[in-house]
Tab-separated table of C-alpha atoms and ligand atoms in Angstrom:
chain	number	residue	atom	x	y	z
H	1440	MET	CA	0.009	0.001	0.002
H	1441	SER	CA	1.738	3.158	-1.081
H	1442	ALA	CA	0.639	6.507	0.283
H	1443	ARG	CA	1.809	10.023	1.092
H	1444	VAL	CA	2.749	10.672	4.682
H	1445	LEU	CA	3.293	14.055	6.260
H	1446	VAL	CA	5.911	13.807	9.070
H	1447	VAL	CA	5.908	16.677	11.554
H	1448	ASP	CA	8.547	17.112	14.279
H	1449	ASP	CA	10.619	20.069	15.490
H	1450	GLN	CA	13.699	17.840	15.707
H	1451	GLU	CA	15.303	17.355	12.325
H	1452	ALA	CA	16.839	14.029	13.425
H	1453	ASN	CA	13.400	12.594	14.295
H	1454	VAL	CA	12.010	13.671	10.961
H	1455	ARG	CA	14.899	12.113	9.061
H	1456	LEU	CA	14.617	8.868	10.979
H	1457	LEU	CA	10.885	8.430	10.256
H	1458	GLU	CA	11.400	9.582	6.718
H	1459	ALA	CA	14.018	6.858	6.158
H	1460	LYS	CA	11.784	4.148	7.600
H	1461	LEU	CA	8.823	5.208	5.482
H	1462	LYS	CA	10.791	5.557	2.298
H	1463	ALA	CA	12.223	2.100	2.766
H	1464	GLU	CA	8.592	0.853	2.637
H	1465	TYR	CA	7.935	3.015	-0.468
H	1466	PHE	CA	5.837	5.659	1.176
H	1467	GLU	CA	6.083	9.130	-0.223
H	1468	VAL	CA	7.153	11.572	2.484
H	1469	VAL	CA	6.425	15.252	3.053
H	1470	THR	CA	7.921	17.027	6.070
H	1471	ALA	CA	7.267	20.022	8.323
H	1472	TYR	CA	9.086	21.285	11.354
H	1473	ASP	CA	6.448	23.280	13.253
H	1474	GLY	CA	2.727	23.492	13.790
H	1475	PRO	CA	1.729	26.310	11.402
H	1476	SER	CA	3.699	24.929	8.494
H	1477	ALA	CA	2.283	21.443	9.206
H	1478	ILE	CA	-1.256	22.824	8.791
H	1479	GLU	CA	-0.284	24.597	5.589
H	1480	LYS	CA	1.372	21.441	4.163
H	1481	ALA	CA	-1.637	19.349	5.127
H	1482	ARG	CA	-3.945	21.684	3.215
H	1483	GLU	CA	-1.753	21.942	0.181
H	1484	GLU	CA	-0.347	18.456	-0.139
H	1485	GLN	CA	-3.373	16.519	1.034
H	1486	PRO	CA	-1.322	13.697	2.552
H	1487	ASP	CA	-3.015	10.340	3.254
H	1488	VAL	CA	-1.891	10.352	6.857
H	1489	ILE	CA	-0.061	12.652	9.254
H	1490	LEU	CA	2.527	11.604	11.845
H	1491	LEU	CA	2.475	14.448	14.291
H	1492	ASP	CA	4.884	15.151	17.114
H	1493	VAL	CA	3.171	16.361	20.256
H	1494	MET	CA	5.849	18.424	22.059
H	1495	MET	CA	6.762	21.269	19.779
H	1496	PRO	CA	7.645	24.857	20.645
H	1497	GLY	CA	4.909	27.380	19.794
H	1498	MET	CA	1.927	25.426	18.710
H	1499	ASP	CA	1.923	21.937	20.140
H	1500	GLY	CA	0.645	18.776	18.456
H	1501	PHE	CA	-2.712	18.805	20.282
H	1502	GLU	CA	-3.482	22.263	18.985
H	1503	VAL	CA	-2.300	21.400	15.476
H	1504	CYS	CA	-4.573	18.377	15.531
H	1505	ARG	CA	-7.579	20.354	16.776
H	1506	ARG	CA	-7.126	22.812	13.915
H	1507	LEU	CA	-6.680	20.124	11.304
H	1508	LYS	CA	-9.821	18.343	12.509
H	1509	SER	CA	-11.939	21.488	12.508
H	1510	ASP	CA	-11.019	22.428	8.937
H	1511	LYS	CA	-13.120	20.925	6.192
H	1512	ARG	CA	-10.071	20.708	3.939
H	1513	THR	CA	-8.060	18.543	6.309
H	1514	ARG	CA	-10.414	16.857	8.794
H	1515	HIS	CA	-10.617	13.645	6.792
H	1516	ILE	CA	-6.879	13.041	7.004
H	1517	PRO	CA	-5.974	10.576	9.797
H	1518	VAL	CA	-3.577	11.929	12.392
H	1519	ILE	CA	-1.218	9.771	14.439
H	1520	HIS	CA	0.349	11.466	17.407
H	1521	VAL	CA	3.964	10.507	17.844
H	1522	THR	CA	4.867	11.178	21.436
H	1523	ALA	CA	7.432	10.625	24.076
H	1524	LEU	CA	4.678	11.110	26.638
H	1525	ASP	CA	3.050	7.925	27.470
H	1526	GLN	CA	0.816	8.702	30.386
H	1527	PRO	CA	-2.806	7.656	29.864
H	1528	GLU	CA	-3.901	11.282	30.373
H	1529	ASP	CA	-1.770	12.338	27.418
H	1530	ARG	CA	-3.283	9.665	25.223
H	1531	VAL	CA	-6.761	10.765	26.198
H	1532	ARG	CA	-5.856	14.386	25.509
H	1533	GLY	CA	-4.499	13.388	22.113
H	1534	LEU	CA	-7.542	11.370	21.142
H	1535	ASP	CA	-9.819	14.106	22.390
H	1536	SER	CA	-8.030	16.625	20.214
H	1537	GLY	CA	-9.260	14.447	17.342
H	1538	ALA	CA	-6.184	12.312	16.726
H	1539	ASP	CA	-6.965	8.924	15.243
H	1540	ASP	CA	-4.141	7.121	16.936
H	1541	PHE	CA	-0.869	7.545	18.638
H	1542	LEU	CA	2.530	5.907	18.801
H	1543	THR	CA	5.207	6.257	21.434
H	1544	LYS	CA	8.777	7.226	20.724
H	1545	PRO	CA	11.052	5.556	19.831
H	1546	VAL	CA	8.773	4.303	17.100
H	1547	ASP	CA	8.934	0.567	16.407
H	1548	ASN	CA	8.468	-0.476	12.867
H	1549	LEU	CA	5.928	-3.199	13.486
H	1550	PRO	CA	3.269	-1.082	15.185
H	1551	LEU	CA	4.065	1.877	12.945
H	1552	PHE	CA	3.289	0.008	9.746
H	1553	ALA	CA	0.408	-1.911	11.178
H	1554	ARG	CA	-1.281	1.354	12.323
H	1555	LEU	CA	-0.518	3.031	9.024
H	1556	ARG	CA	-2.001	0.175	7.038
H	1557	SER	CA	-5.082	0.087	9.184
H	1558	LEU	CA	-5.677	3.850	8.933
H	1559	LEU	CA	-4.956	3.966	5.200
H	1560	ARG	CA	-7.489	1.202	4.578
H	1561	LEU	CA	-10.056	3.224	6.438
H	1562	LYS	CA	-9.147	6.377	4.591
H	1563	GLU	CA	-9.477	4.683	1.286
H	1564	LEU	CA	-13.074	3.807	2.099
H	1565	LEU	CA	-13.843	7.299	3.420
H	1566	ASP	CA	-12.189	8.958	0.395
H	1567	GLU	CA	-14.366	6.957	-1.925
H	1568	LEU	CA	-17.495	7.972	-0.011
H	1569	ARG	CA	-16.376	11.585	0.170
H	1570	LEU	CA	-15.767	11.729	-3.569
H	1571	ARG	CA	-19.280	10.531	-4.280
H	1572	GLU	CA	-20.664	12.949	-1.738
H	1573	GLU	CA	-18.978	15.810	-3.508
H	1574	ARG	CA	-20.575	14.735	-6.725
H	1575	ALA	CA	-23.934	14.560	-5.001
H	1576	GLU	CA	-23.366	18.032	-3.532
H	1577	GLU	CA	-22.740	19.349	-7.004
H	1578	ARG	CA	-26.214	18.187	-7.834
H	1579	GLY	CA	-27.546	20.063	-4.870
H	1580	VAL	CA	-27.953	17.309	-2.301
H	1581	SER	CA	-26.433	18.163	1.007
H	1582	LEU	CA	-27.016	17.449	4.639
H	1583	SER	CA	-25.572	19.399	7.474
H	1584	GLU	CA	-23.696	17.406	10.066
H	1585	ASN	CA	-21.795	17.806	13.238
H	1586	LEU	CA	-19.014	15.305	13.459
H	1587	ASN	CA	-18.218	16.197	17.015
H	1588	ASP	CA	-21.608	15.345	18.403
H	1589	LEU	CA	-21.139	13.000	21.253
H	1590	VAL	CA	-22.448	9.531	20.528
H	1591	ASP	CA	-24.852	8.663	23.313
H	1592	ASP	CA	-26.839	5.479	23.569
H	1593	ALA	CA	-24.434	3.527	21.436
H	1594	ARG	CA	-24.830	-0.244	21.562
H	1595	ILE	CA	-21.738	-2.249	22.243
H	1596	LEU	CA	-21.068	-5.946	22.048
H	1597	LEU	CA	-18.344	-7.128	24.348
H	1598	ALA	CA	-16.873	-10.526	23.400
H	1599	SER	CA	-14.644	-12.140	25.968
H	1600	GLY	CA	-13.793	-15.685	26.947
H	1601	GLU	CA	-13.948	-15.102	30.673
H	1602	GLU	CA	-16.802	-13.841	32.760
H	1603	ARG	CA	-14.477	-12.151	35.265
H	1604	VAL	CA	-12.470	-10.275	32.655
H	1605	ALA	CA	-15.620	-9.302	30.826
H	1606	GLN	CA	-17.097	-7.755	33.941
H	1607	HIS	CA	-13.830	-5.955	34.624
H	1608	ILE	CA	-13.845	-4.423	31.105
H	1609	ALA	CA	-17.552	-3.593	31.308
H	1610	ARG	CA	-16.976	-1.610	34.482
H	1611	LYS	CA	-14.483	0.606	32.591
H	1612	LEU	CA	-17.081	1.614	30.026
H	1613	PRO	CA	-19.078	4.829	30.309
H	1614	ASP	CA	-22.654	4.591	31.618
H	1615	ASN	CA	-24.335	6.091	28.602
H	1616	LEU	CA	-23.550	3.009	26.480
H	1617	PHE	CA	-25.607	-0.143	26.263
H	1618	VAL	CA	-23.316	-3.104	26.661
H	1619	ASP	CA	-24.073	-6.778	25.931
H	1620	VAL	CA	-21.537	-9.315	27.113
H	1621	GLU	CA	-21.096	-12.546	25.206
H	1622	LEU	CA	-18.798	-15.330	26.337
H	1623	SER	CA	-19.325	-17.837	23.526
H	1624	PRO	CA	-17.301	-17.052	20.410
H	1625	GLU	CA	-19.914	-18.629	18.136
H	1626	ARG	CA	-22.710	-16.547	19.678
H	1627	ALA	CA	-20.552	-13.436	19.548
H	1628	VAL	CA	-20.168	-13.797	15.777
H	1629	GLU	CA	-23.868	-14.405	15.368
H	1630	LEU	CA	-24.791	-11.459	17.579
H	1631	SER	CA	-22.398	-9.155	15.793
H	1632	SER	CA	-24.873	-8.597	12.937
H	1633	GLN	CA	-27.597	-7.335	15.292
H	1634	GLY	CA	-26.945	-3.662	14.706
H	1635	TYR	CA	-24.205	-2.966	17.215
H	1636	ASP	CA	-22.362	0.294	16.880
H	1637	LEU	CA	-19.089	-1.186	18.024
H	1638	ILE	CA	-17.665	-4.548	19.012
H	1639	LEU	CA	-15.112	-4.891	21.759
H	1640	VAL	CA	-13.085	-8.109	21.505
H	1641	ASP	CA	-10.930	-9.299	24.335
H	1642	LEU	CA	-7.774	-10.815	22.787
H	1643	THR	CA	-6.212	-11.689	26.153
H	1644	ALA	CA	-8.317	-14.733	27.113
H	1645	LYS	CA	-6.427	-17.998	26.854
H	1646	GLY	CA	-7.936	-20.871	24.861
H	1647	TYR	CA	-10.322	-18.454	23.175
H	1648	ASP	CA	-9.739	-17.742	19.498
H	1649	ALA	CA	-10.540	-14.036	19.527
H	1650	LEU	CA	-8.690	-13.237	16.301
H	1651	ARG	CA	-10.991	-15.686	14.561
H	1652	ILE	CA	-13.971	-13.759	15.830
H	1653	CYS	CA	-12.473	-10.550	14.403
H	1654	ALA	CA	-11.786	-12.186	11.074
H	1655	ARG	CA	-15.306	-13.578	10.794
H	1656	ILE	CA	-16.921	-10.276	11.683
H	1657	ARG	CA	-14.785	-8.509	9.094
H	1658	SER	CA	-15.485	-10.995	6.355
H	1659	ASN	CA	-19.255	-10.907	6.804
H	1660	ASN	CA	-20.925	-8.424	4.506
H	1661	GLU	CA	-23.384	-7.298	7.138
H	1662	THR	CA	-20.758	-6.461	9.682
H	1663	ARG	CA	-17.715	-5.492	7.716
H	1664	ASN	CA	-18.209	-1.800	8.551
H	1665	VAL	CA	-18.796	-2.181	12.257
H	1666	PRO	CA	-15.817	-0.908	14.213
H	1667	ILE	CA	-13.880	-3.469	16.222
H	1668	LEU	CA	-11.779	-2.474	19.172
H	1669	ALA	CA	-9.454	-5.159	20.524
H	1670	ILE	CA	-8.079	-5.416	24.019
H	1671	VAL	CA	-4.551	-6.811	24.131
H	1672	ASP	CA	-1.598	-7.452	26.395
H	1673	PRO	CA	1.138	-4.965	25.609
H	1674	ASP	CA	3.762	-7.738	25.528
H	1675	GLU	CA	1.862	-9.468	22.734
H	1676	MET	CA	2.863	-7.032	20.057
H	1677	SER	CA	2.587	-9.504	17.195
H	1678	ARG	CA	-1.011	-10.289	18.176
H	1679	SER	CA	-1.883	-6.584	17.987
H	1680	VAL	CA	-0.309	-6.399	14.571
H	1681	ARG	CA	-2.232	-9.485	13.401
H	1682	ALA	CA	-5.408	-7.946	14.763
H	1683	LEU	CA	-4.887	-4.679	12.931
H	1684	ASP	CA	-4.046	-6.541	9.758
H	1685	LEU	CA	-7.272	-8.515	10.077
H	1686	GLY	CA	-9.169	-5.260	10.040
H	1687	VAL	CA	-9.491	-4.479	13.755
H	1688	ASN	CA	-9.850	-0.707	13.924
H	1689	ASP	CA	-8.059	0.036	17.131
H	1690	ILE	CA	-6.216	-1.520	20.045
H	1691	VAL	CA	-6.364	-0.854	23.789
H	1692	ASN	CA	-3.618	-2.229	26.009
H	1693	ARG	CA	-4.091	-3.869	29.362
H	1694	PRO	CA	-4.224	-2.748	32.085
H	1695	ILE	CA	-7.156	-0.777	30.720
H	1696	ASP	CA	-7.230	2.915	31.440
H	1697	SER	CA	-10.858	3.851	31.403
H	1698	GLY	CA	-10.259	7.371	30.038
H	1699	GLU	CA	-8.274	6.012	27.128
H	1700	LEU	CA	-10.762	3.270	26.413
H	1701	ASN	CA	-13.597	5.810	26.354
H	1702	ALA	CA	-11.671	8.207	24.103
H	1703	ARG	CA	-10.941	5.417	21.653
H	1704	ILE	CA	-14.513	4.240	21.646
H	1705	ARG	CA	-15.671	7.782	21.001
H	1706	THR	CA	-13.236	8.118	18.107
H	1707	GLN	CA	-14.536	4.894	16.550
H	1708	LEU	CA	-18.179	5.813	17.025
H	1709	ARG	CA	-17.680	9.263	15.594
H	1710	ARG	CA	-15.940	7.782	12.599
H	1711	LYS	CA	-18.619	5.167	12.091
H	1712	ARG	CA	-21.305	7.799	12.219
H	1713	TYR	CA	-19.436	9.861	9.674
H	1714	ALA	CA	-19.082	6.861	7.345
H	1715	ASP	CA	-22.723	5.880	7.900
H	1716	THR	CA	-23.889	9.391	7.037
H	1717	LEU	CA	-21.805	9.395	3.871
H	1718	ARG	CA	-23.124	5.972	2.951
H	1719	GLU	CA	-26.731	6.963	3.489
H	1720	ARG	CA	-26.325	10.069	1.382
H	1721	LEU	CA	-24.785	7.928	-1.304
H	1722	GLU	CA	-27.817	5.683	-1.270
H	1723	ASP	CA	-30.045	8.735	-1.501
H	1724	SER	CA	-28.085	10.012	-4.469
H	1725	LEU	CA	-28.158	6.623	-6.137
H	1726	GLU	CA	-31.882	6.603	-5.690
H	1727	MET	CA	-32.111	10.096	-7.103
H	1728	ALA	CA	-30.385	8.885	-10.195
H	1729	VAL	CA	-33.253	6.548	-11.031
H	1730	ILE	CA	-36.354	8.212	-9.548
H	1731	ASP	CA	-38.407	11.150	-10.772
H	1732	PRO	CA	-38.637	13.446	-7.742
H	1733	LEU	CA	-42.164	14.811	-8.448
H	1734	THR	CA	-44.022	11.537	-9.007
H	1735	GLY	CA	-41.736	8.969	-7.372
H	1736	LEU	CA	-41.904	6.892	-10.532
H	1737	ASN	CA	-38.707	5.798	-12.272
H	1738	ASN	CA	-37.094	8.348	-14.543
H	1739	ARG	CA	-36.323	8.127	-18.246
H	1740	ARG	CA	-32.767	7.019	-17.754
H	1741	TYR	CA	-33.708	4.036	-15.663
H	1742	LEU	CA	-36.461	3.081	-18.073
H	1743	SER	CA	-34.029	3.133	-20.958
H	1744	SER	CA	-31.713	0.656	-19.311
H	1745	ARG	CA	-34.540	-1.672	-18.399
H	1746	LEU	CA	-36.019	-1.377	-21.869
H	1747	GLN	CA	-32.671	-2.344	-23.315
H	1748	GLN	CA	-32.560	-5.484	-21.163
H	1749	ALA	CA	-36.134	-6.332	-22.158
H	1750	SER	CA	-35.390	-6.030	-25.850
H	1751	GLU	CA	-32.410	-8.391	-25.389
H	1752	LEU	CA	-34.678	-10.958	-23.744
H	1753	VAL	CA	-37.131	-10.564	-26.629
H	1754	ALA	CA	-34.352	-10.927	-29.166
H	1755	SER	CA	-33.206	-14.217	-27.558
H	1756	GLY	CA	-36.787	-15.464	-27.577
H	1757	GLU	CA	-37.042	-15.614	-23.807
H	1758	MET	CA	-40.101	-13.468	-23.432
H	1759	ALA	CA	-42.597	-11.137	-25.048
H	1760	ALA	CA	-42.697	-7.508	-23.885
H	1761	SER	CA	-44.630	-4.397	-24.744
H	1762	VAL	CA	-44.479	-0.678	-24.080
H	1763	VAL	CA	-47.233	1.796	-23.408
H	1764	ILE	CA	-46.860	5.570	-23.779
H	1765	ALA	CA	-49.467	7.672	-22.024
H	1766	ASP	CA	-49.809	11.429	-22.496
H	1767	LEU	CA	-52.281	13.585	-20.619
H	1768	ASP	CA	-54.845	15.339	-22.826
H	1769	HIS	CA	-54.807	19.097	-23.025
H	1770	PHE	CA	-52.615	19.286	-20.034
H	1771	LYS	CA	-51.444	22.752	-20.943
H	1772	ARG	CA	-54.979	24.008	-20.217
H	1773	VAL	CA	-54.701	22.651	-16.666
H	1774	ASN	CA	-51.656	24.807	-16.083
H	1775	ASP	CA	-53.131	27.775	-17.878
H	1776	THR	CA	-56.404	27.641	-15.987
H	1777	TYR	CA	-55.413	26.506	-12.492
H	1778	GLY	CA	-51.734	27.271	-12.308
H	1779	HIS	CA	-48.548	25.165	-12.338
H	1780	ASP	CA	-49.019	23.782	-8.838
H	1781	ALA	CA	-52.380	22.387	-9.751
H	1782	GLY	CA	-50.747	20.871	-12.802
H	1783	ASP	CA	-48.121	19.249	-10.578
H	1784	ALA	CA	-50.779	17.828	-8.289
H	1785	VAL	CA	-52.549	16.270	-11.271
H	1786	LEU	CA	-49.265	14.679	-12.381
H	1787	VAL	CA	-48.763	13.243	-8.866
H	1788	GLU	CA	-52.291	11.830	-8.727
H	1789	PHE	CA	-51.938	10.484	-12.204
H	1790	ALA	CA	-48.732	8.631	-11.266
H	1791	GLU	CA	-50.544	7.290	-8.211
H	1792	ARG	CA	-53.327	5.834	-10.360
H	1793	VAL	CA	-50.819	4.398	-12.815
H	1794	ARG	CA	-49.021	2.629	-10.026
H	1795	LYS	CA	-52.270	1.069	-8.784
H	1796	GLN	CA	-53.115	-0.347	-12.186
H	1797	LEU	CA	-49.784	-2.079	-12.764
H	1798	ARG	CA	-48.711	-5.593	-12.212
H	1799	ALA	CA	-45.692	-6.040	-9.967
H	1800	ILE	CA	-43.361	-6.729	-12.916
H	1801	ASP	CA	-44.473	-3.652	-14.899
H	1802	LEU	CA	-42.180	-0.684	-14.795
H	1803	ALA	CA	-43.653	2.809	-14.918
H	1804	ALA	CA	-41.517	5.863	-15.633
H	1805	ARG	CA	-42.088	9.536	-16.118
H	1806	PHE	CA	-40.682	9.982	-19.559
H	1807	GLY	CA	-41.063	13.744	-19.980
H	1808	GLY	CA	-43.281	16.529	-18.648
H	1809	GLU	CA	-46.706	14.927	-18.903
H	1810	GLU	CA	-45.706	11.868	-20.785
H	1811	PHE	CA	-45.340	8.462	-19.089
H	1812	VAL	CA	-44.041	5.119	-20.301
H	1813	VAL	CA	-44.872	1.716	-18.870
H	1814	LEU	CA	-42.678	-1.245	-19.802
H	1815	MET	CA	-44.706	-4.450	-19.569
H	1816	PRO	CA	-42.564	-7.550	-19.548
H	1817	GLU	CA	-44.246	-10.850	-20.406
H	1818	ALA	CA	-47.060	-8.999	-22.154
H	1819	SER	CA	-48.153	-9.507	-25.774
H	1820	LEU	CA	-49.668	-6.593	-27.673
H	1821	ALA	CA	-53.168	-7.854	-26.724
H	1822	ASP	CA	-52.236	-8.043	-23.015
H	1823	ALA	CA	-50.685	-4.589	-23.094
H	1824	ARG	CA	-53.741	-3.164	-24.835
H	1825	ILE	CA	-55.940	-4.541	-22.046
H	1826	GLY	CA	-53.610	-2.997	-19.437
H	1827	ALA	CA	-53.607	0.312	-21.278
H	1828	GLU	CA	-57.414	0.352	-21.523
H	1829	ARG	CA	-57.637	-0.258	-17.792
H	1830	LEU	CA	-55.270	2.602	-17.183
H	1831	ARG	CA	-57.151	4.958	-19.480
H	1832	ASN	CA	-60.330	4.115	-17.636
H	1833	ALA	CA	-58.776	4.588	-14.207
H	1834	ILE	CA	-57.970	8.196	-15.207
H	1835	ALA	CA	-61.228	9.105	-16.946
H	1836	GLU	CA	-63.721	7.476	-14.611
H	1837	GLN	CA	-63.051	9.669	-11.609
H	1838	PRO	CA	-62.274	13.383	-11.579
H	1839	PHE	CA	-58.998	14.593	-10.062
H	1840	ARG	CA	-58.982	16.573	-6.853
H	1841	LEU	CA	-57.205	19.916	-7.204
H	1842	PRO	CA	-55.180	21.425	-4.386
H	1843	GLY	CA	-56.766	23.993	-2.012
H	1844	ASP	CA	-60.384	24.765	-2.760
H	1845	ALA	CA	-60.034	24.604	-6.548
H	1846	GLY	CA	-62.450	21.641	-6.653
H	1847	VAL	CA	-62.221	18.728	-9.015
H	1848	LEU	CA	-61.278	18.345	-12.673
H	1849	ASN	CA	-61.904	15.749	-15.348
H	1850	VAL	CA	-58.699	14.459	-16.797
H	1851	THR	CA	-58.215	12.108	-19.711
H	1852	VAL	CA	-55.241	10.397	-21.210
H	1853	SER	CA	-54.329	9.134	-24.659
H	1854	ILE	CA	-52.252	6.002	-24.975
H	1855	GLY	CA	-50.122	4.339	-27.628
H	1856	VAL	CA	-49.104	0.688	-27.379
H	1857	ALA	CA	-46.446	-1.359	-29.191
H	1858	GLN	CA	-44.946	-4.794	-28.715
H	1859	ILE	CA	-41.190	-5.127	-28.922
H	1860	ALA	CA	-40.333	-7.069	-32.066
H	1861	PRO	CA	-37.431	-9.607	-31.993
H	1862	GLY	CA	-34.257	-7.719	-32.801
H	1863	GLU	CA	-35.851	-4.338	-32.228
H	1864	ASP	CA	-34.178	-1.860	-29.878
H	1865	GLY	CA	-35.793	0.329	-27.274
H	1866	ASP	CA	-35.794	3.525	-29.341
H	1867	SER	CA	-37.508	1.877	-32.201
H	1868	VAL	CA	-40.346	0.380	-30.200
H	1869	LEU	CA	-40.846	3.706	-28.360
H	1870	ARG	CA	-41.077	5.445	-31.740
H	1871	ARG	CA	-43.825	3.055	-32.839
H	1872	ALA	CA	-45.705	3.491	-29.581
H	1873	ASP	CA	-45.384	7.233	-29.965
H	1874	GLU	CA	-46.821	7.145	-33.474
H	1875	ALA	CA	-49.744	5.095	-32.116
H	1876	LEU	CA	-50.173	7.744	-29.392
H	1877	TYR	CA	-50.239	10.456	-32.045
H	1878	ARG	CA	-53.042	8.595	-33.799
H	1879	ALA	CA	-54.898	8.348	-30.519
H	1880	LYS	CA	-54.628	12.120	-30.126
H	1881	ALA	CA	-55.581	12.797	-33.722
H	1882	SER	CA	-58.699	10.601	-33.540
H	1883	GLY	CA	-60.209	12.433	-30.548
H	1884	ARG	CA	-58.050	11.701	-27.399
H	1885	ASN	CA	-59.080	9.623	-24.356
H	1886	ARG	CA	-58.368	6.416	-26.215
H	1887	VAL	CA	-55.875	3.597	-26.736
H	1888	VAL	CA	-54.295	2.845	-30.129
H	1889	ALA	CA	-52.048	-0.145	-30.605
H	1890	ASP	CA	-49.386	-0.308	-33.315
H	1891	GLU	CA	-50.007	-3.590	-35.132
H	1892	ALA	CA	-47.091	-3.177	-37.591
H	1893	ALA	CA	-44.408	-5.287	-36.061
H	1894	GLN	CA	-46.256	-7.791	-33.963
H	1895	ALA	CA	-44.071	-10.620	-32.882
H	1896	ALA	CA	-44.994	-14.075	-33.987
R	1905	LIG	P1	-52.170	17.168	-25.884
R	1905	LIG	O1	-53.520	16.666	-25.518
R	1905	LIG	O2	-52.011	17.328	-27.346
R	1905	LIG	O3	-51.083	16.336	-25.302
R	1905	LIG	O4	-52.039	18.645	-25.265
R	1905	LIG	P2	-51.201	19.106	-24.081
R	1905	LIG	O5	-51.622	20.439	-23.646
R	1905	LIG	O6	-51.210	18.055	-23.036
R	1905	LIG	O7	-49.736	19.085	-24.703
R	1905	LIG	P3	-48.599	20.129	-24.812
R	1905	LIG	O8	-47.432	19.346	-25.232
R	1905	LIG	O9	-49.036	21.278	-25.701
R	1905	LIG	O10	-48.401	20.714	-23.376
R	1905	LIG	C1	-47.868	19.981	-22.370
R	1905	LIG	C2	-47.829	20.838	-21.120
R	1905	LIG	O11	-47.314	20.168	-20.007
R	1905	LIG	C3	-46.914	22.023	-21.339
R	1905	LIG	C4	-46.108	22.087	-20.055
R	1905	LIG	O12	-46.157	23.377	-19.478
R	1905	LIG	C5	-46.755	21.106	-19.123
R	1905	LIG	N1	-45.791	20.495	-18.233
R	1905	LIG	C6	-44.703	19.755	-18.553
R	1905	LIG	N2	-44.073	19.344	-17.448
R	1905	LIG	C7	-44.793	19.830	-16.377
R	1905	LIG	C8	-44.629	19.761	-14.975
R	1905	LIG	O13	-43.697	19.148	-14.425
R	1905	LIG	N3	-45.556	20.382	-14.214
R	1905	LIG	C9	-46.585	21.038	-14.729
R	1905	LIG	N4	-47.452	21.648	-13.934
R	1905	LIG	N5	-46.759	21.166	-16.076
R	1905	LIG	C10	-45.862	20.558	-16.891
R	1906	LIG	MG1	-50.361	16.214	-23.411
């Protein structure tokens, strides 16, 4: 995994040392020697991760981190504090300033690269989500968010092999979290998909394959994004490294300092929430790409792709399929007489009635302003004509209610129908249906006309 690392330290020797280690592993290295220039470099160079010294004259590492994390341009970059301090209070202070992790000096290679890999994996995921979010924002979708909101009421699963240890760990957790303890590894894996916000795995129990639990949680699609925090013995460095490589998000050493444990949990929960928010927005924007916002029906683009698939199935002889184009009659008059909002309300009600008339496999789309297309798989021309007639009737038989006190209005629709001929593409069948629609309009509206020309055998 190659990436760009910003190394910040006021001691040139320390910078050089880290730089050499990182370059030996093919990382690209950018350097800074004080707080303000670190912030500037972070903005300009957009490193993938920052190794930040804590004790620096002028602006210390805590302050630098706080500033990086409160700036939209840099807050997504993981920060690892590199510190000679190794009192629990300092760790907590570091994590509270927004740091993602910390390492103590002198920095050992094994934990350094394990932490880097783990953070870079996470960043890769977040970058991908952020990129899509930016695209969504360009299209005008945005949600405000506060990343620093405290995460109350989080649900935590604590997996440990020993009742006594489990209770000891549970007592170190803050009161505002809901904690379930599970002693059986099998059950822990099963439970992990029940919507927990974080999973704490005790790696210290003997005769209990905790790494296996981590691996299984990570490899399950439902749980691969749930943060895992592992509790380890500090003298089992290689186990920590294995754990991080398996996708565990963070490590807490025994004896557990409750302040540090809480700070690390908060960091993970905050991050998960951030990723969840991005993911939800992404789903919204994916939905937007296929749905017409006014009527909730599919849009033209989605219809086109489904129509293409249908015509391939028709070409290979696997099914018959037809299309129906429906266009509201004299719709312009609705707008002209009652206003655009009334026109919109009619379109919404129209779509509602269309939906009710369809079979589950039919696909209705808003094709243009007041023009709708229904793709009817497994429907011959005769079937589609019956469906279209039912639809025409559902519109004409009952007047539409207008918004406010504007009363009701009789609405009719004209419909053209065509069956997809073997070898025919979507555009061609739509053209034939459209010509049939034109004939329906020309011969008096409020009627269905089917195009018989290319009926499939
Ligand atoms: P015809 O029976 O020949 O189809 O007549 P028409 O008036 O329905 O057809 P025309 O194509 O002349 O006018 C369509 C009107 O639909 C014009 C346009 O202002 C209106 N329209 C298109 N999209 C929307 C929309 O989203 N909301 C509203 N309220 N009106 C729309
Ligand atoms: Mg019309």
